[in-house]
Amino acid sequence: MASNPGLWATMREDVGTARLRDPAARSALVIAWMYPGVHALWYYRVAHWLWNHGAEFLAQAMSHWGRRRTGVEIHPGARLGRRLFIDHGMGVVIGETAEVGDDVLMFHGVTLGGTTMSPGKRHPTVGNGVIIGTGAKVLGPLSVGDNARIGANAVVVKNVPAGATAVGIPATIRETPTPQHASGSREKGHAAPGAQAEPPSHEPAMYYI
């Protein structure tokens, strides 16, 4: 997880990320004023700063206010990376010990939750570049590897390897990364120089939204 820039630079980055990831975005002004997923991140970033500086009551009050305004509940103790985009936002819940990497795309209704009432690490760790579809539930102190995809309404209770796709209840792995895909040497459907192009994939749509 990369180090964070200053607060204002991070806010500008959040707006830029939303504009890049959402084809419906019309302008930076619309995003800054009307995107609840972006607003939820801004409430979280202030609450997280307060939490890390010992002002836990104020941090939780800020988190509570953010939930009332946006419909997104992010515990101030959670650790979120840069360029996270929460599309639509409503109904997202991220628990206290959850960790989310950089460049993650998350849709409405997602839960990063726990399966125990015991203290300690009880929420998921999500790697970089992960996509989590609408209504998905990722539960427990498991890990979701870099560039994995979680299908809509999946219930994930086991680790998801890097580059894999998890769908269903309980979620199962539909595909695992090949060495080429895992290393990022070339994207699916783009042949290496001198090689024959792969046929188009017939994998069912993930239905993220």
mmCIF file of C-alpha atoms in Angstrom:
data_model
loop_
_atom_site.group_PDB
_atom_site.id
_atom_site.type_symbol
_atom_site.label_atom_id
_atom_site.label_comp_id
_atom_site.label_asym_id
_atom_site.label_seq_id
_atom_site.Cartn_x
_atom_site.Cartn_y
_atom_site.Cartn_z
ATOM 1 C CA MET A 1 0.000 0.000 0.000
ATOM 2 C CA ALA A 2 1.580 3.242 -1.137
ATOM 3 C CA SER A 3 2.138 6.149 1.229
ATOM 4 C CA ASN A 4 -0.583 8.787 1.181
ATOM 5 C CA PRO A 5 -0.056 12.379 -0.022
ATOM 6 C CA GLY A 6 -1.574 15.338 1.815
ATOM 7 C CA LEU A 7 -5.319 15.559 2.447
ATOM 8 C CA TRP A 8 -6.099 18.013 -0.363
ATOM 9 C CA ALA A 9 -3.979 16.099 -2.859
ATOM 10 C CA THR A 10 -5.756 12.903 -1.835
ATOM 11 C CA MET A 11 -9.172 14.533 -2.302
ATOM 12 C CA ARG A 12 -8.199 15.649 -5.805
ATOM 13 C CA GLU A 13 -6.952 12.142 -6.511
ATOM 14 C CA ASP A 14 -10.272 10.685 -5.307
ATOM 15 C CA VAL A 15 -12.160 12.930 -7.739
ATOM 16 C CA GLY A 16 -9.796 12.027 -10.571
ATOM 17 C CA THR A 17 -10.193 8.329 -9.810
ATOM 18 C CA ALA A 18 -13.984 8.572 -9.944
ATOM 19 C CA ARG A 19 -13.815 10.410 -13.258
ATOM 20 C CA LEU A 20 -11.498 7.741 -14.661
ATOM 21 C CA ARG A 21 -13.456 4.720 -13.403
ATOM 22 C CA ASP A 22 -17.048 5.886 -13.948
ATOM 23 C CA PRO A 23 -18.131 6.345 -17.591
ATOM 24 C CA ALA A 24 -21.207 8.246 -16.344
ATOM 25 C CA ALA A 25 -19.091 10.968 -14.705
ATOM 26 C CA ARG A 26 -19.652 14.307 -16.424
ATOM 27 C CA SER A 27 -17.268 16.613 -14.607
ATOM 28 C CA ALA A 28 -15.058 16.951 -11.555
ATOM 29 C CA LEU A 29 -17.576 19.404 -10.091
ATOM 30 C CA VAL A 30 -20.419 16.884 -10.281
ATOM 31 C CA ILE A 31 -18.234 14.237 -8.644
ATOM 32 C CA ALA A 32 -17.083 16.526 -5.843
ATOM 33 C CA TRP A 33 -20.630 17.622 -5.002
ATOM 34 C CA MET A 34 -22.799 14.599 -5.789
ATOM 35 C CA TYR A 35 -20.890 11.302 -5.517
ATOM 36 C CA PRO A 36 -21.655 9.613 -2.170
ATOM 37 C CA GLY A 37 -18.888 7.052 -2.633
ATOM 38 C CA VAL A 38 -16.335 9.861 -2.882
ATOM 39 C CA HIS A 39 -17.875 11.743 0.041
ATOM 40 C CA ALA A 40 -17.717 8.572 2.150
ATOM 41 C CA LEU A 41 -13.978 8.356 1.522
ATOM 42 C CA TRP A 42 -13.521 11.968 2.593
ATOM 43 C CA TYR A 43 -15.407 11.386 5.843
ATOM 44 C CA TYR A 44 -13.320 8.261 6.386
ATOM 45 C CA ARG A 45 -10.010 10.008 5.773
ATOM 46 C CA VAL A 46 -10.747 12.633 8.439
ATOM 47 C CA ALA A 47 -12.085 9.984 10.843
ATOM 48 C CA HIS A 48 -9.046 7.760 10.247
ATOM 49 C CA TRP A 49 -6.693 10.649 11.010
ATOM 50 C CA LEU A 50 -8.546 11.316 14.266
ATOM 51 C CA TRP A 51 -8.487 7.608 15.124
ATOM 52 C CA ASN A 52 -4.729 7.395 14.598
ATOM 53 C CA HIS A 53 -4.214 10.452 16.800
ATOM 54 C CA GLY A 54 -6.118 9.063 19.779
ATOM 55 C CA ALA A 55 -9.386 10.941 19.271
ATOM 56 C CA GLU A 56 -11.463 7.783 18.961
ATOM 57 C CA PHE A 57 -14.775 9.323 20.066
ATOM 58 C CA LEU A 58 -14.507 12.121 17.514
ATOM 59 C CA ALA A 59 -13.399 9.598 14.877
ATOM 60 C CA GLN A 60 -16.443 7.418 15.455
ATOM 61 C CA ALA A 61 -18.712 10.471 15.515
ATOM 62 C CA MET A 62 -17.321 11.538 12.134
ATOM 63 C CA SER A 63 -17.791 7.995 10.809
ATOM 64 C CA HIS A 64 -21.378 7.937 12.084
ATOM 65 C CA TRP A 65 -22.130 11.281 10.427
ATOM 66 C CA GLY A 66 -20.598 10.051 7.196
ATOM 67 C CA ARG A 67 -22.822 6.979 7.257
ATOM 68 C CA ARG A 68 -25.923 9.139 7.755
ATOM 69 C CA ARG A 69 -24.973 11.369 4.830
ATOM 70 C CA THR A 70 -23.764 8.740 2.348
ATOM 71 C CA GLY A 71 -25.187 5.322 3.259
ATOM 72 C CA VAL A 72 -21.620 3.986 3.470
ATOM 73 C CA GLU A 73 -20.214 2.764 6.789
ATOM 74 C CA ILE A 74 -16.415 2.671 7.048
ATOM 75 C CA HIS A 75 -14.910 2.090 10.473
ATOM 76 C CA PRO A 76 -12.243 4.731 11.170
ATOM 77 C CA GLY A 77 -9.792 1.989 12.126
ATOM 78 C CA ALA A 78 -9.903 0.365 8.688
ATOM 79 C CA ARG A 79 -6.924 0.882 6.389
ATOM 80 C CA LEU A 80 -7.816 1.945 2.851
ATOM 81 C CA GLY A 81 -5.318 2.480 0.051
ATOM 82 C CA ARG A 82 -5.185 5.123 -2.641
ATOM 83 C CA ARG A 83 -7.492 5.471 -5.645
ATOM 84 C CA LEU A 84 -10.283 3.370 -4.133
ATOM 85 C CA PHE A 85 -13.562 4.025 -5.956
ATOM 86 C CA ILE A 86 -16.887 3.051 -4.367
ATOM 87 C CA ASP A 87 -19.418 3.207 -7.196
ATOM 88 C CA HIS A 88 -22.972 4.218 -6.170
ATOM 89 C CA GLY A 89 -21.946 3.627 -2.566
ATOM 90 C CA MET A 90 -25.192 2.780 -0.778
ATOM 91 C CA GLY A 91 -24.979 -0.122 1.653
ATOM 92 C CA VAL A 92 -21.205 -0.590 1.707
ATOM 93 C CA VAL A 93 -19.833 -1.697 5.105
ATOM 94 C CA ILE A 94 -16.096 -1.928 5.853
ATOM 95 C CA GLY A 95 -15.078 -3.270 9.262
ATOM 96 C CA GLU A 96 -12.472 -2.071 11.725
ATOM 97 C CA THR A 97 -9.600 -4.414 10.850
ATOM 98 C CA ALA A 98 -10.219 -4.493 7.099
ATOM 99 C CA GLU A 99 -7.321 -3.559 4.834
ATOM 100 C CA VAL A 100 -7.835 -2.474 1.232
ATOM 101 C CA GLY A 101 -5.017 -1.945 -1.249
ATOM 102 C CA ASP A 102 -4.598 0.614 -4.014
ATOM 103 C CA ASP A 103 -6.722 0.938 -7.178
ATOM 104 C CA VAL A 104 -9.644 -1.116 -5.865
ATOM 105 C CA LEU A 105 -13.097 -0.808 -7.439
ATOM 106 C CA MET A 106 -16.037 -1.593 -5.157
ATOM 107 C CA PHE A 107 -19.755 -1.460 -5.983
ATOM 108 C CA HIS A 108 -22.774 -0.811 -3.776
ATOM 109 C CA GLY A 109 -23.884 -3.308 -1.157
ATOM 110 C CA VAL A 110 -20.403 -4.733 -0.519
ATOM 111 C CA THR A 111 -19.507 -5.918 2.979
ATOM 112 C CA LEU A 112 -15.977 -6.479 4.251
ATOM 113 C CA GLY A 113 -17.094 -8.120 7.463
ATOM 114 C CA GLY A 114 -16.085 -10.458 10.248
ATOM 115 C CA THR A 115 -17.185 -13.907 11.356
ATOM 116 C CA THR A 116 -16.245 -13.673 15.029
ATOM 117 C CA MET A 117 -16.817 -11.324 17.954
ATOM 118 C CA SER A 118 -13.285 -11.886 19.255
ATOM 119 C CA PRO A 119 -10.824 -8.964 19.212
ATOM 120 C CA GLY A 120 -7.896 -8.917 16.822
ATOM 121 C CA LYS A 121 -7.785 -9.291 13.055
ATOM 122 C CA ARG A 122 -11.262 -10.357 11.970
ATOM 123 C CA HIS A 123 -11.878 -8.620 8.628
ATOM 124 C CA PRO A 124 -10.477 -9.225 5.130
ATOM 125 C CA THR A 125 -7.279 -8.003 3.544
ATOM 126 C CA VAL A 126 -7.906 -6.952 -0.072
ATOM 127 C CA GLY A 127 -4.966 -6.565 -2.446
ATOM 128 C CA ASN A 128 -4.282 -4.005 -5.162
ATOM 129 C CA GLY A 129 -6.406 -3.727 -8.298
ATOM 130 C CA VAL A 130 -9.271 -5.877 -6.974
ATOM 131 C CA ILE A 131 -12.850 -5.524 -8.280
ATOM 132 C CA ILE A 132 -15.676 -6.409 -5.878
ATOM 133 C CA GLY A 133 -19.121 -6.684 -7.440
ATOM 134 C CA THR A 134 -22.495 -5.490 -6.208
ATOM 135 C CA GLY A 135 -23.735 -7.089 -3.005
ATOM 136 C CA ALA A 136 -20.649 -9.244 -2.473
ATOM 137 C CA LYS A 137 -19.802 -10.287 1.081
ATOM 138 C CA VAL A 138 -16.159 -10.938 1.963
ATOM 139 C CA LEU A 139 -16.102 -12.346 5.480
ATOM 140 C CA GLY A 140 -13.369 -13.119 7.972
ATOM 141 C CA PRO A 141 -9.608 -12.525 8.197
ATOM 142 C CA LEU A 142 -8.996 -13.921 4.733
ATOM 143 C CA SER A 143 -6.990 -12.447 1.877
ATOM 144 C CA VAL A 144 -8.020 -11.464 -1.632
ATOM 145 C CA GLY A 145 -4.980 -11.377 -3.896
ATOM 146 C CA ASP A 146 -3.970 -8.590 -6.252
ATOM 147 C CA ASN A 147 -6.137 -8.129 -9.367
ATOM 148 C CA ALA A 148 -8.721 -10.688 -8.238
ATOM 149 C CA ARG A 149 -12.407 -10.260 -9.086
ATOM 150 C CA ILE A 150 -15.365 -10.976 -6.824
ATOM 151 C CA GLY A 151 -18.666 -11.456 -8.641
ATOM 152 C CA ALA A 152 -21.926 -9.790 -7.689
ATOM 153 C CA ASN A 153 -23.607 -11.255 -4.570
ATOM 154 C CA ALA A 154 -20.766 -13.705 -3.973
ATOM 155 C CA VAL A 155 -20.124 -14.774 -0.370
ATOM 156 C CA VAL A 156 -16.384 -15.196 0.066
ATOM 157 C CA VAL A 157 -15.225 -17.152 3.127
ATOM 158 C CA LYS A 158 -11.881 -18.488 1.853
ATOM 159 C CA ASN A 159 -8.744 -16.891 0.415
ATOM 160 C CA VAL A 160 -8.909 -15.787 -3.227
ATOM 161 C CA PRO A 161 -5.627 -16.119 -5.168
ATOM 162 C CA ALA A 162 -4.151 -13.200 -7.065
ATOM 163 C CA GLY A 163 -5.751 -12.776 -10.476
ATOM 164 C CA ALA A 164 -8.551 -15.261 -9.763
ATOM 165 C CA THR A 165 -12.313 -14.805 -10.100
ATOM 166 C CA ALA A 166 -14.645 -15.869 -7.267
ATOM 167 C CA VAL A 167 -18.411 -16.269 -7.746
ATOM 168 C CA GLY A 168 -21.304 -17.969 -5.989
ATOM 169 C CA ILE A 169 -22.553 -18.770 -2.479
ATOM 170 C CA PRO A 170 -20.248 -19.816 -0.978
ATOM 171 C CA ALA A 171 -17.826 -18.421 -3.516
ATOM 172 C CA THR A 172 -15.752 -20.773 -5.621
ATOM 173 C CA ILE A 173 -12.829 -19.978 -7.907
ATOM 174 C CA ARG A 174 -13.824 -19.920 -11.567
ATOM 175 C CA GLU A 175 -10.373 -19.243 -12.932
ATOM 176 C CA THR A 176 -6.859 -19.000 -11.604
ATOM 177 C CA PRO A 177 -4.068 -16.918 -13.097
ATOM 178 C CA THR A 178 -1.649 -18.335 -15.611
ATOM 179 C CA PRO A 179 1.996 -17.257 -15.206
ATOM 180 C CA GLN A 180 1.505 -14.753 -18.034
ATOM 181 C CA HIS A 181 -1.592 -13.224 -16.480
ATOM 182 C CA ALA A 182 -0.125 -13.233 -12.991
ATOM 183 C CA SER A 183 3.011 -11.439 -14.123
ATOM 184 C CA GLY A 184 1.053 -8.891 -16.148
ATOM 185 C CA SER A 185 3.192 -9.586 -19.234
ATOM 186 C CA ARG A 186 0.156 -9.282 -21.513
ATOM 187 C CA GLU A 187 -3.575 -8.874 -21.124
ATOM 188 C CA LYS A 188 -6.112 -11.445 -22.176
ATOM 189 C CA GLY A 189 -6.906 -11.160 -25.869
ATOM 190 C CA HIS A 190 -3.647 -9.349 -26.741
ATOM 191 C CA ALA A 191 -1.123 -11.721 -28.222
ATOM 192 C CA ALA A 192 2.589 -11.376 -27.674
ATOM 193 C CA PRO A 193 4.626 -10.268 -30.709
ATOM 194 C CA GLY A 194 4.716 -13.034 -33.320
ATOM 195 C CA ALA A 195 2.104 -15.149 -31.531
ATOM 196 C CA GLN A 196 -1.384 -16.003 -32.689
ATOM 197 C CA ALA A 197 -4.100 -13.977 -30.933
ATOM 198 C CA GLU A 198 -6.272 -15.827 -28.433
ATOM 199 C CA PRO A 199 -9.942 -16.345 -29.324
ATOM 200 C CA PRO A 200 -12.416 -14.112 -27.491
ATOM 201 C CA SER A 201 -13.423 -15.286 -24.046
ATOM 202 C CA HIS A 202 -16.870 -16.820 -23.521
ATOM 203 C CA GLU A 203 -16.784 -16.404 -19.766
ATOM 204 C CA PRO A 204 -20.223 -15.331 -18.428
ATOM 205 C CA ALA A 205 -20.574 -11.680 -17.501
ATOM 206 C CA MET A 206 -19.690 -10.876 -13.912
ATOM 207 C CA TYR A 207 -22.638 -8.498 -13.428
ATOM 208 C CA TYR A 208 -20.799 -6.032 -11.254
ATOM 209 C CA ILE A 209 -23.652 -3.512 -11.358
#
